[in-house]
Structure formats: C-alpha cells, structure tokens
CSV table of C-alpha atoms and ligand atoms in Angstrom, one decimal:
chain,number,residue,atom,x,y,z
A,1,MET,CA,-31.6,98.9,37.2
A,2,ASN,CA,-31.8,102.4,38.7
A,3,ILE,CA,-30.5,102.6,42.5
A,4,LEU,CA,-31.2,106.1,42.2
A,5,GLU,CA,-34.1,108.2,40.6
A,6,ILE,CA,-34.0,112.2,40.9
A,7,LYS,CA,-37.0,113.7,39.2
A,8,GLY,CA,-37.9,117.1,38.6
A,9,LEU,CA,-35.8,118.3,41.2
A,10,THR,CA,-36.2,122.0,42.4
A,11,LYS,CA,-33.9,124.0,45.3
A,12,ASN,CA,-34.9,127.8,45.3
A,13,PHE,CA,-32.8,130.0,47.8
A,14,GLY,CA,-34.5,133.3,48.2
A,15,GLY,CA,-34.8,134.5,44.4
A,16,LEU,CA,-31.8,131.9,42.8
A,17,ALA,CA,-33.0,128.5,41.7
A,18,ALA,CA,-29.9,126.6,43.3
A,19,THR,CA,-31.2,123.6,40.8
A,20,SER,CA,-34.4,123.9,38.6
A,21,ASN,CA,-36.4,120.8,37.3
A,22,VAL,CA,-33.3,118.4,37.3
A,23,ASP,CA,-33.3,114.9,36.2
A,24,ILE,CA,-31.3,112.3,36.8
A,25,ASN,CA,-31.3,108.3,36.9
A,26,ILE,CA,-28.4,106.4,38.5
A,27,PRO,CA,-27.8,102.7,37.1
A,28,LYS,CA,-27.0,100.2,40.2
A,29,ASN,CA,-23.1,99.7,40.1
A,30,SER,CA,-22.1,102.7,37.6
A,31,ILE,CA,-19.8,105.3,37.9
A,32,THR,CA,-21.5,108.5,37.3
A,33,ALA,CA,-19.7,111.7,37.4
A,34,VAL,CA,-21.4,115.2,38.1
A,35,ILE,CA,-19.6,118.0,36.0
A,36,GLY,CA,-20.2,121.7,35.5
A,37,PRO,CA,-18.9,125.1,36.1
A,38,ASN,CA,-18.6,126.7,40.4
A,39,GLY,CA,-22.2,127.0,41.0
A,40,ALA,CA,-23.9,125.0,38.6
A,41,GLY,CA,-26.3,123.1,41.4
A,42,LYS,CA,-23.9,120.1,42.0
A,43,THR,CA,-23.5,120.0,45.3
A,44,THR,CA,-26.9,121.2,46.0
A,45,VAL,CA,-28.2,118.1,44.5
A,46,PHE,CA,-26.0,116.1,46.9
A,47,ASN,CA,-27.0,118.1,49.6
A,48,MET,CA,-30.9,117.2,48.9
A,49,VAL,CA,-30.5,113.6,48.3
A,50,THR,CA,-28.5,113.5,51.7
A,51,GLY,CA,-30.9,115.1,53.3
A,52,VAL,CA,-28.7,118.2,54.2
A,53,TYR,CA,-31.5,120.4,52.2
A,54,LYS,CA,-35.5,119.8,51.7
A,55,PRO,CA,-36.2,120.5,47.6
A,56,THR,CA,-38.2,123.1,47.3
A,57,SER,CA,-39.6,120.7,44.6
A,58,GLY,CA,-39.2,117.3,43.0
A,59,ASP,CA,-38.6,113.7,44.0
A,60,ILE,CA,-36.0,111.2,45.1
A,61,LEU,CA,-35.9,107.8,45.0
A,62,LEU,CA,-33.6,105.1,46.5
A,63,ASN,CA,-34.4,101.2,44.6
A,64,GLY,CA,-38.1,102.8,44.1
A,65,GLU,CA,-38.7,104.1,47.5
A,66,PRO,CA,-39.2,107.7,48.1
A,67,ILE,CA,-36.3,109.4,50.3
A,68,THR,CA,-37.5,112.9,49.5
A,69,GLY,CA,-37.2,115.0,52.9
A,70,LEU,CA,-35.9,112.3,55.3
A,71,LYS,CA,-33.4,113.9,57.7
A,72,PRO,CA,-29.8,113.0,57.1
A,73,HIS,CA,-29.5,110.3,59.5
A,74,ALA,CA,-32.3,108.5,58.2
A,75,VAL,CA,-31.0,108.4,54.6
A,76,THR,CA,-27.7,107.4,56.0
A,77,LYS,CA,-29.7,104.1,57.5
A,78,LYS,CA,-31.2,103.7,54.2
A,79,GLY,CA,-27.6,103.3,52.5
A,80,ILE,CA,-26.3,106.9,51.1
A,81,ALA,CA,-22.9,108.1,52.4
A,82,ARG,CA,-21.4,110.7,51.5
A,83,THR,CA,-17.8,113.2,51.5
A,84,PHE,CA,-17.9,116.8,51.3
A,85,GLN,CA,-16.1,119.3,49.4
A,86,ASN,CA,-14.9,121.2,52.1
A,87,ILE,CA,-13.4,118.5,54.4
A,88,ARG,CA,-15.5,117.9,57.4
A,89,LEU,CA,-13.4,115.5,60.1
A,90,PHE,CA,-13.1,115.7,63.4
A,91,GLU,CA,-9.6,117.5,63.8
A,92,SER,CA,-8.2,116.7,67.1
A,93,LEU,CA,-9.5,113.1,67.2
A,94,THR,CA,-7.2,110.3,65.9
A,95,VAL,CA,-7.9,108.7,61.8
A,96,MET,CA,-8.9,105.4,64.1
A,97,GLU,CA,-12.1,107.6,66.1
A,98,ASN,CA,-13.0,109.2,62.7
A,99,VAL,CA,-13.7,106.1,61.4
A,100,LEU,CA,-15.8,104.7,64.0
A,101,ILE,CA,-17.4,108.0,64.5
A,102,GLY,CA,-18.6,107.1,60.8
A,103,MET,CA,-19.7,103.4,62.0
A,104,HIS,CA,-22.4,104.5,64.5
A,105,SER,CA,-25.4,104.7,62.1
A,106,HIS,CA,-25.5,100.8,61.9
A,107,LEU,CA,-23.9,100.1,65.7
A,108,LYS,CA,-26.2,99.7,68.6
A,109,SER,CA,-24.2,100.9,71.3
A,110,ARG,CA,-23.7,104.7,71.5
A,111,PHE,CA,-20.3,105.5,69.9
A,112,PHE,CA,-20.0,107.9,72.7
A,113,SER,CA,-18.8,104.7,74.4
A,114,ILE,CA,-16.7,103.5,71.8
A,115,ILE,CA,-14.8,106.7,71.4
A,116,CYS,CA,-14.2,107.3,75.1
A,117,GLN,CA,-12.8,103.4,75.3
A,118,LEU,CA,-15.1,102.8,78.3
A,119,PRO,CA,-13.9,100.0,80.4
A,120,GLY,CA,-15.6,96.3,79.3
A,121,MET,CA,-15.6,97.4,75.6
A,122,LYS,CA,-18.2,95.3,74.8
A,123,LYS,CA,-17.8,92.7,71.6
A,124,GLU,CA,-19.7,94.9,69.4
A,125,GLU,CA,-16.9,97.5,69.9
A,126,LYS,CA,-13.9,95.4,69.2
A,127,GLU,CA,-15.8,94.3,66.0
A,128,ALA,CA,-16.0,98.0,65.0
A,129,GLU,CA,-12.6,98.4,65.7
A,130,ILE,CA,-11.5,95.5,63.2
A,131,GLU,CA,-14.0,96.7,60.6
A,132,ALA,CA,-12.6,100.3,61.3
A,133,TYR,CA,-9.0,98.8,60.7
A,134,GLU,CA,-9.9,97.1,57.7
A,135,LEU,CA,-11.4,100.1,56.5
A,136,LEU,CA,-8.2,102.1,57.3
A,137,LYS,CA,-6.2,99.5,55.4
A,138,TYR,CA,-8.2,99.6,52.2
A,139,VAL,CA,-7.7,103.5,51.7
A,140,GLY,CA,-3.9,103.5,52.6
A,141,LEU,CA,-3.9,104.9,56.0
A,142,ALA,CA,-3.4,101.7,58.8
A,143,LYS,CA,-0.4,103.0,59.5
A,144,LEU,CA,-1.9,106.8,60.8
A,145,LEU,CA,-4.3,105.3,63.0
A,146,ASN,CA,-3.2,107.1,65.8
A,147,GLU,CA,-2.7,110.3,64.1
A,148,THR,CA,-5.0,113.1,64.8
A,149,ALA,CA,-7.1,113.7,61.4
A,150,GLY,CA,-5.9,117.7,61.3
A,151,SER,CA,-2.3,116.6,61.3
A,152,LEU,CA,-2.7,114.4,58.0
A,153,PRO,CA,-1.5,116.0,54.4
A,154,TYR,CA,-4.6,117.1,52.2
A,155,GLY,CA,-4.9,113.7,50.2
A,156,ALA,CA,-5.0,111.7,52.7
A,157,GLN,CA,-7.6,113.7,55.0
A,158,ARG,CA,-9.7,113.3,51.8
A,159,ARG,CA,-8.9,109.1,51.5
A,160,LEU,CA,-10.1,109.2,55.8
A,161,GLU,CA,-13.1,111.0,54.3
A,162,ILE,CA,-13.9,108.4,52.0
A,163,ALA,CA,-13.2,105.3,54.7
A,164,ARG,CA,-15.5,107.3,57.5
A,165,ALA,CA,-18.5,107.3,54.6
A,166,LEU,CA,-17.5,103.4,54.0
A,167,ALA,CA,-18.1,102.9,57.2
A,168,ALA,CA,-21.6,103.4,57.2
A,169,ARG,CA,-22.1,100.3,54.7
A,170,PRO,CA,-23.6,102.5,51.9
A,171,LYS,CA,-24.8,101.1,48.7
A,172,LEU,CA,-24.5,104.7,47.1
A,173,LEU,CA,-21.6,106.8,47.7
A,174,LEU,CA,-21.4,110.3,47.0
A,175,LEU,CA,-17.9,112.2,46.7
A,176,ASP,CA,-18.1,115.6,46.5
A,177,GLU,CA,-14.6,116.7,44.9
A,178,PRO,CA,-12.7,113.7,45.9
A,179,ALA,CA,-9.6,115.0,43.9
A,180,ALA,CA,-9.4,118.6,44.7
A,181,GLY,CA,-6.0,119.5,46.0
A,182,MET,CA,-4.7,116.4,45.5
A,183,ASN,CA,-1.3,116.0,43.3
A,184,PRO,CA,-1.6,113.5,40.0
A,185,LYS,CA,-0.1,110.7,41.9
A,186,GLU,CA,-2.5,110.9,44.4
A,187,THR,CA,-5.4,111.2,41.9
A,188,LYS,CA,-4.3,108.2,40.4
A,189,GLU,CA,-4.3,106.6,43.5
A,190,LEU,CA,-7.6,107.7,43.9
A,191,THR,CA,-9.0,106.4,40.7
A,192,ASN,CA,-8.0,103.2,41.2
A,193,LEU,CA,-9.1,103.2,45.2
A,194,ILE,CA,-12.8,104.2,43.8
A,195,ARG,CA,-12.9,101.4,40.8
A,196,HIS,CA,-12.2,98.5,43.3
A,197,MET,CA,-14.4,100.2,45.9
A,198,CYS,CA,-17.3,99.8,43.4
A,199,ASP,CA,-16.1,96.4,42.3
A,200,GLU,CA,-15.1,94.7,45.9
A,201,ARG,CA,-18.1,96.3,47.6
A,202,ASN,CA,-20.8,96.3,45.2
A,203,LEU,CA,-21.3,99.7,45.3
A,204,THR,CA,-22.6,102.7,43.1
A,205,VAL,CA,-20.7,105.7,43.1
A,206,VAL,CA,-21.5,109.7,42.2
A,207,LEU,CA,-18.8,112.0,42.2
A,208,ILE,CA,-18.3,115.5,41.2
A,209,ASP,CA,-14.9,116.9,40.3
A,210,HIS,CA,-13.0,119.1,38.0
A,211,ASP,CA,-10.9,117.3,36.9
A,212,MET,CA,-11.5,116.0,33.3
A,213,LYS,CA,-9.1,113.5,33.2
A,214,LEU,CA,-10.4,111.4,36.5
A,215,VAL,CA,-13.8,112.0,35.2
A,216,MET,CA,-13.1,110.8,31.5
A,217,GLU,CA,-11.5,108.0,33.0
A,218,ILE,CA,-13.1,106.4,35.8
A,219,SER,CA,-16.8,107.2,34.8
A,220,ASN,CA,-19.3,105.5,32.6
A,221,HIS,CA,-21.9,108.1,32.8
A,222,ILE,CA,-21.6,111.5,33.2
A,223,VAL,CA,-24.4,114.5,33.9
A,224,VAL,CA,-23.7,117.9,33.1
A,225,LEU,CA,-25.0,120.9,35.0
A,226,ASP,CA,-25.0,124.7,34.0
A,227,HIS,CA,-27.0,127.5,36.2
A,228,GLY,CA,-28.6,124.7,38.0
A,229,GLU,CA,-30.3,123.0,35.0
A,230,LYS,CA,-28.9,119.8,33.1
A,231,ILE,CA,-27.7,120.5,30.1
A,232,ALA,CA,-25.8,116.9,29.0
A,233,GLU,CA,-25.9,113.7,29.8
A,234,GLY,CA,-24.3,110.9,28.6
A,235,ASN,CA,-21.3,108.8,28.5
A,236,PRO,CA,-17.4,110.2,28.6
A,237,VAL,CA,-17.3,109.7,24.5
A,238,ALA,CA,-20.8,111.9,23.9
A,239,ILE,CA,-20.3,114.2,26.7
A,240,ARG,CA,-16.5,115.6,25.7
A,241,SER,CA,-17.5,116.3,22.2
A,242,ASN,CA,-21.0,117.8,23.5
A,243,PRO,CA,-21.1,121.2,21.7
A,244,ARG,CA,-23.0,122.8,24.7
A,245,VAL,CA,-20.9,121.1,27.7
A,246,VAL,CA,-18.1,122.5,25.7
A,247,GLU,CA,-19.0,125.9,25.6
A,248,ALA,CA,-20.5,125.7,29.1
A,249,TYR,CA,-17.6,124.3,30.8
A,250,LEU,CA,-14.9,122.1,29.5
A,251,GLY,CA,-13.8,124.3,26.8
A,252,LYS,CA,-10.8,123.9,24.5
A,253,GLY,CA,-9.1,122.3,27.4
A,254,ALA,CA,-11.5,119.2,26.3
A,255,LEU,CA,-9.8,118.5,23.7
A,256,ALA,CA,-7.0,117.2,25.6
A,257,TYR,CA,-9.0,114.5,26.6
A,258,ALA,CA,-10.3,113.7,22.9
B,307,ADP,N1,-27.4,127.3,51.6
B,307,ADP,C1,-27.6,128.4,50.4
B,307,ADP,N2,-27.9,129.6,50.5
B,307,ADP,C2,-28.1,130.3,49.4
B,307,ADP,N3,-27.5,130.0,48.3
B,307,ADP,C3,-26.9,128.7,48.0
B,307,ADP,C4,-26.9,127.8,49.0
B,307,ADP,N4,-26.3,126.9,48.7
B,307,ADP,C5,-25.8,127.0,47.8
B,307,ADP,N5,-26.0,128.1,47.1
B,307,ADP,C6,-26.1,128.8,45.8
B,307,ADP,O1,-26.8,127.9,45.0
B,307,ADP,C7,-26.1,127.7,43.9
B,307,ADP,C8,-25.4,126.5,43.7
B,307,ADP,O2,-24.5,126.1,44.4
B,307,ADP,P1,-23.6,124.6,44.7
B,307,ADP,O3,-24.9,123.8,44.5
B,307,ADP,O4,-22.7,124.7,45.8
B,307,ADP,O5,-23.0,124.8,43.2
B,307,ADP,P2,-21.4,123.9,42.7
B,307,ADP,O6,-21.2,122.7,43.6
B,307,ADP,O7,-21.7,123.4,41.6
B,307,ADP,O8,-20.5,124.7,42.8
B,307,ADP,C9,-24.7,129.0,43.7
B,307,ADP,O9,-25.6,130.3,43.1
B,307,ADP,C10,-24.9,128.7,45.3
B,307,ADP,O10,-24.0,130.0,46.0
B,308,MG,MG1,-19.9,122.3,44.6
C-alpha cells in the first residue's frame, strides 16, 4: 500500500524544467531517500507535495486521494509535515514555543493565545504544552525548552525542526537535508531518531540528504533525480551499483559503501 503516489510531476520555472514527468511511489511505513546532485529537483518535489508550489502538471495522491494544488495548511491537515533545507524556526521564540506553533494545525484555540500564555489557559493549551514537552524529550531537547531557538547549535536546530514537524501529528514526514551541517555523532543520533520515529509513531519518512552513509543505512527505498528527471529507483544495494547513478552522482566515493 502506497501512502504517497506522485504521477508525472512536472514543474517549469520559465524555461527551466525543475522536475520533468517524475513518478514516485512511497510505500506506507517505509523510509525513502531522494538523492541526486544539487539542482536535481529534489526540494522542488517536496515543495509541490507540501503545496508551496503548484505543479505545472501531474498528480499527487495521499492514500489514494488527490492533494495536488492544495494550500500548505490544507496539506498539513491531511497529514504531511516537513522540515526545510534552510532551517526555518522562529529564532527569537523559545524552543517550546516553536513546537507549540507546530501544533496549531490540530488545536482549536488560536496558537497566538498559547504563545502569549494568556491567563486562564485552557485545558487544551495545557495538554499542548505536555505534548510539546514529550516531543522535545523525544528529540533530546527537553533541557533546552526555554532557550531561544536561534541560540541553539546547528544540529539541535535541525532536531527542533523535526519536533515542530511532529507536533502537527503527521502520517508522512518529509525531511529536507536533515543531516546537513551535522557532525558524525549528531548524524548517528539522527539516524536512530528517524528509525524510532517510523517504528513508534507509525510514520512514513521521505528524506533528502547528501550523506550517503546515512542514506544507505537508513532507507529501504531510494529515488535518484538528475536534472529534474528520475534516473533510478530501488533498494540501497541496487542503487549503489547502478552505473547511471554512479556516473551522475555517487562517483567513485560510492565504492566506500559497496
Ligand atoms: N522558485 C524558483 N524559481 C526559479 N527556479 C527555481 C525555483 N526553485 C527551484 N528552482 C530551480 O529548479 C532547479 C531544482 O532546484 P531544487 O529543487 O532546489 O534542487 P535540489 O533540491 O535537488 O538541489 C534548480 O535549477 C533551481 O535553481
Ligand atoms: Mg534542495
């Protein structure tokens, strides 16, 4: 059963085809990696799935239901959350507040009143704080809940983005270069975190990353894009020995993981 089906997805920016006729199927509860050189169209796919860009043509189905062209907040409500290649946090708000903001898609009260901690905080808001705290514990940031997001080290900011995305209670989580800027120890922790998330939260994860160790270790399914086109798809063993992929992207370094 596929949670996400992408069919013939094309996005033109002026004369440039950022993606051309891309088909991707994401099996439920899988971890799929989307890899390829810079400019291959990876982030553009995420942007179309999450409603940031409207596709020029093609279809996106979530659990069989078309979501093509929905606005980002509507896509979030359907159960898709994401993190960004260029970290997008409210830097001057606290770690806790950033997670609470991620929750507003499923809260009835306005997140504004939560952030302002208005007197007579409703039961729902108390519960939101408890849930946010649990998420921060989950990603290893509970001790830093009162720090401002902008003051955190890079790796911690990436984990905070994951907590914020999880706060929307997604079924499908899209991670855009989650290991970028992380040291090997942080990347290892991230690998474990992503695995646990899938198992314990019944999540499906799609991740874009250049760290081939992470990609080969964690994914059961890999999609390779180059110049906006899908050039290969398969399991890690098949992908790292695929001549076209080695030529377009992996190069000789791929042998290190063979
Ligand atoms: N908003 C945009 N306007 C114009 N061109 C864009 C825009 N977004 C992406 N592109 C172009 O589309 C191509 C694919 O970009 P992107 O999806 O960001 O690649 P990747 O994430 O694989 O590095 C690149 O040539 C990029 O410059
Ligand atoms: Mg990108």
